[in-house]
Tab-separated table of C-alpha atoms in Angstrom:
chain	number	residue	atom	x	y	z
A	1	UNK	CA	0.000	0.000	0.000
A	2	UNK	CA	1.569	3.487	-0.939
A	3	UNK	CA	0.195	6.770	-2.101
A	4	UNK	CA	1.836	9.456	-4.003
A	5	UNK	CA	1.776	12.989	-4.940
A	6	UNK	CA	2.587	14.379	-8.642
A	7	UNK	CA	1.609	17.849	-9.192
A	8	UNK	CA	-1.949	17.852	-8.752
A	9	UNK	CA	-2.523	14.276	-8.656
A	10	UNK	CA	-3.003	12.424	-5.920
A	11	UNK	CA	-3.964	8.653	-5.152
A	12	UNK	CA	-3.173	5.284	-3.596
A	13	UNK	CA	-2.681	1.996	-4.487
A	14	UNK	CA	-3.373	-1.370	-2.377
A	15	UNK	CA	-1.680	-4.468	-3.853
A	16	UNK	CA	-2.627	-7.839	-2.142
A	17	UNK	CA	-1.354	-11.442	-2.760
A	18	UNK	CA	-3.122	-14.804	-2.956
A	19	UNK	CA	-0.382	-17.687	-2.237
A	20	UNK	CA	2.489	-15.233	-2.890
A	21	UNK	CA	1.339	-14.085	-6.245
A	22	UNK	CA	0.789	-10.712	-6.674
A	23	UNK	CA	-3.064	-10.247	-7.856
A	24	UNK	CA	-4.049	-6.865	-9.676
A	25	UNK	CA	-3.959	-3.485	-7.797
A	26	UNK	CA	-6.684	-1.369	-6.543
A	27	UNK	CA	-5.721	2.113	-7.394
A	28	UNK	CA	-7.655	5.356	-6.425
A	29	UNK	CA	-7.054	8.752	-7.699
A	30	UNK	CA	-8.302	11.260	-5.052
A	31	UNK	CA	-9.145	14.882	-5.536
A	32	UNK	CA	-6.338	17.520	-5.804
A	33	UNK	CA	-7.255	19.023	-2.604
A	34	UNK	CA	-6.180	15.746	-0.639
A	35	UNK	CA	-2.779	15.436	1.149
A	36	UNK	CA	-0.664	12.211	0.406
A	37	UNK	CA	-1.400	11.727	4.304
A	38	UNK	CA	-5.427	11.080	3.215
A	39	UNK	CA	-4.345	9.035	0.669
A	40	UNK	CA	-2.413	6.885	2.666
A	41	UNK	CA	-4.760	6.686	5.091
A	42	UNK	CA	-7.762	5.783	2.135
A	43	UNK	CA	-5.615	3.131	1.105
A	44	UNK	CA	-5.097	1.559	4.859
A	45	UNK	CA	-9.104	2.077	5.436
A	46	UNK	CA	-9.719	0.428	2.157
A	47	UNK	CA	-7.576	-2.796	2.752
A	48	UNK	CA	-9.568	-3.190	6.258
A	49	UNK	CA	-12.901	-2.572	4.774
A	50	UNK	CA	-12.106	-5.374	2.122
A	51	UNK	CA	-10.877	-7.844	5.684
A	52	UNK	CA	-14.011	-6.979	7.384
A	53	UNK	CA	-16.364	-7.445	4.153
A	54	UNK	CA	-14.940	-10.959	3.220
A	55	UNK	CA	-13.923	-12.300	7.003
A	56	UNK	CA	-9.631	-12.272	6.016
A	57	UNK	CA	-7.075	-11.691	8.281
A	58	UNK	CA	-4.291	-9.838	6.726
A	59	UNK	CA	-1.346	-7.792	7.136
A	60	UNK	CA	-0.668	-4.054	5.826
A	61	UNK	CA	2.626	-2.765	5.327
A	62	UNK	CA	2.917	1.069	4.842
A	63	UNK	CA	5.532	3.406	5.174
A	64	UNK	CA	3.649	6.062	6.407
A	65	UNK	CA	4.369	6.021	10.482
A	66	UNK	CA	1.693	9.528	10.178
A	67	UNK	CA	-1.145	7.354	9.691
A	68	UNK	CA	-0.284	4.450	12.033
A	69	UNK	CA	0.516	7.448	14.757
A	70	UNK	CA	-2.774	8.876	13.625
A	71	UNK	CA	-4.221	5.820	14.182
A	72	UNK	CA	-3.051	5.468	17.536
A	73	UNK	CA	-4.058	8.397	18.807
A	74	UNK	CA	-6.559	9.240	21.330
A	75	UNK	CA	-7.250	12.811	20.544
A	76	UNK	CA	-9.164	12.282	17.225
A	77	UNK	CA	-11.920	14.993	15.427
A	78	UNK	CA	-11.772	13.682	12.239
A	79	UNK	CA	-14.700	11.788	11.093
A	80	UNK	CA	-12.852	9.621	8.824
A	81	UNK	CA	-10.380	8.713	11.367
A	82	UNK	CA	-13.167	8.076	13.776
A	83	UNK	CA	-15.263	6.063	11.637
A	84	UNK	CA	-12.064	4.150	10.448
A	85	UNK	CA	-10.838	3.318	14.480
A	86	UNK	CA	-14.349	1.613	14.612
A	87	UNK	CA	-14.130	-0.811	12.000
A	88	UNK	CA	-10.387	-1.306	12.941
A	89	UNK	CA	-12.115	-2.124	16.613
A	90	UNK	CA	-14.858	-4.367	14.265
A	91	UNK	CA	-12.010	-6.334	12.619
A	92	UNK	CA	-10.571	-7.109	16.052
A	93	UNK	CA	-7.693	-9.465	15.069
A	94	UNK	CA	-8.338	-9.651	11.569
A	95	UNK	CA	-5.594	-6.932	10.798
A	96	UNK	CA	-2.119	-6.492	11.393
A	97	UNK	CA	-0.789	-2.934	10.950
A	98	UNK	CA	3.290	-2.596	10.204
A	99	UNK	CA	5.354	0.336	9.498
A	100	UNK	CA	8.036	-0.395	7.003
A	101	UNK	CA	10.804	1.551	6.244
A	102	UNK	CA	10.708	2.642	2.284
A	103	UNK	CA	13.620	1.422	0.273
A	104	UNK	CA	14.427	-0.968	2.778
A	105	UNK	CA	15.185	-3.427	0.040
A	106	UNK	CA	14.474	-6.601	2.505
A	107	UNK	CA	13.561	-10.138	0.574
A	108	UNK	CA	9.620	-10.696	1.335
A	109	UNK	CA	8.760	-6.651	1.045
A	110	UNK	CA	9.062	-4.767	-2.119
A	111	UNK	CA	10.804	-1.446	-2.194
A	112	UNK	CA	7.691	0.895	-1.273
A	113	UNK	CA	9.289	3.716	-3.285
A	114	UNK	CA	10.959	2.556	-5.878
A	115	UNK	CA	9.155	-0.545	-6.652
A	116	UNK	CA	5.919	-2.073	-7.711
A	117	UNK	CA	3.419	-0.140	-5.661
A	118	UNK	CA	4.879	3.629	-6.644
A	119	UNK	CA	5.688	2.529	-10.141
A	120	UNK	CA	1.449	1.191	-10.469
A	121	UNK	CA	0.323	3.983	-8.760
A	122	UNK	CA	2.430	6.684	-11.182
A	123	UNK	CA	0.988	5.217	-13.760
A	124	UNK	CA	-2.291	5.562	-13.134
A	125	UNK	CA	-2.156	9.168	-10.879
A	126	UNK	CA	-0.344	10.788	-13.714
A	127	UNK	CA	-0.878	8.433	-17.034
A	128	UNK	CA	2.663	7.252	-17.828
């Protein structure tokens, strides 16, 4: 899961594997007024809506330690965020939430920058 900002264009992508193939990415392209922080943040609440709607426990890796602080945090207004800590409280142990260091390079996680997630998501925020 990453999101990206070029120019105006902003969105996220979510890739997910089925027995350690990689299946096709969901990719959303948000409005220009959203922050890469939203978008990272769309793309975490999207992969726990799809655990909660079809009953799978899975992992997220992100390298955005802003949402999973966000997340963490008591002192919430924001609607979203609200209504995004209650179906992470619905999903009880259904998710696992882990920061990842981008370009880390380590075997078993893709390079969140360089690699397959930013690469899918360029293409379809900005049409390359």
């Amino acid at each position: 899961m990453d999101a990206s900002r070029v120019g105006d264009n902003v969105g996220s992508a979510v890739c997910t594997f089925k027995n350690n193939i990689l299946s096709p990415p969901f990719c959303f392209k948000l409005e220009s007024f959203n922050t890469v922080l939203q978008a990272e943040l769309f793309g975490i609440y999207f992969a726990v809506c799809c655990a909660l709607e079809n009953g799978h426990k899975i992992n997220i890796y992100t390298d955005s330690l802003s949402s999973i602080q966000i997340l963490r945090s008591p002192n919430t207004k924001s609607d979203f965020v609200i209504k995004f800590k209650e179906n992470l409280s619905k999903a009880g142990g259904l998710i696992g939430l882990s920061w990842v260091k981008a370009d880390t390079g380590k075997q078993g996680l893709f390079s969140l920058r360089s690699g397959s997630v930013f690469k899918i998501l360029s293409r379809y925020v900005i049409g390359l």
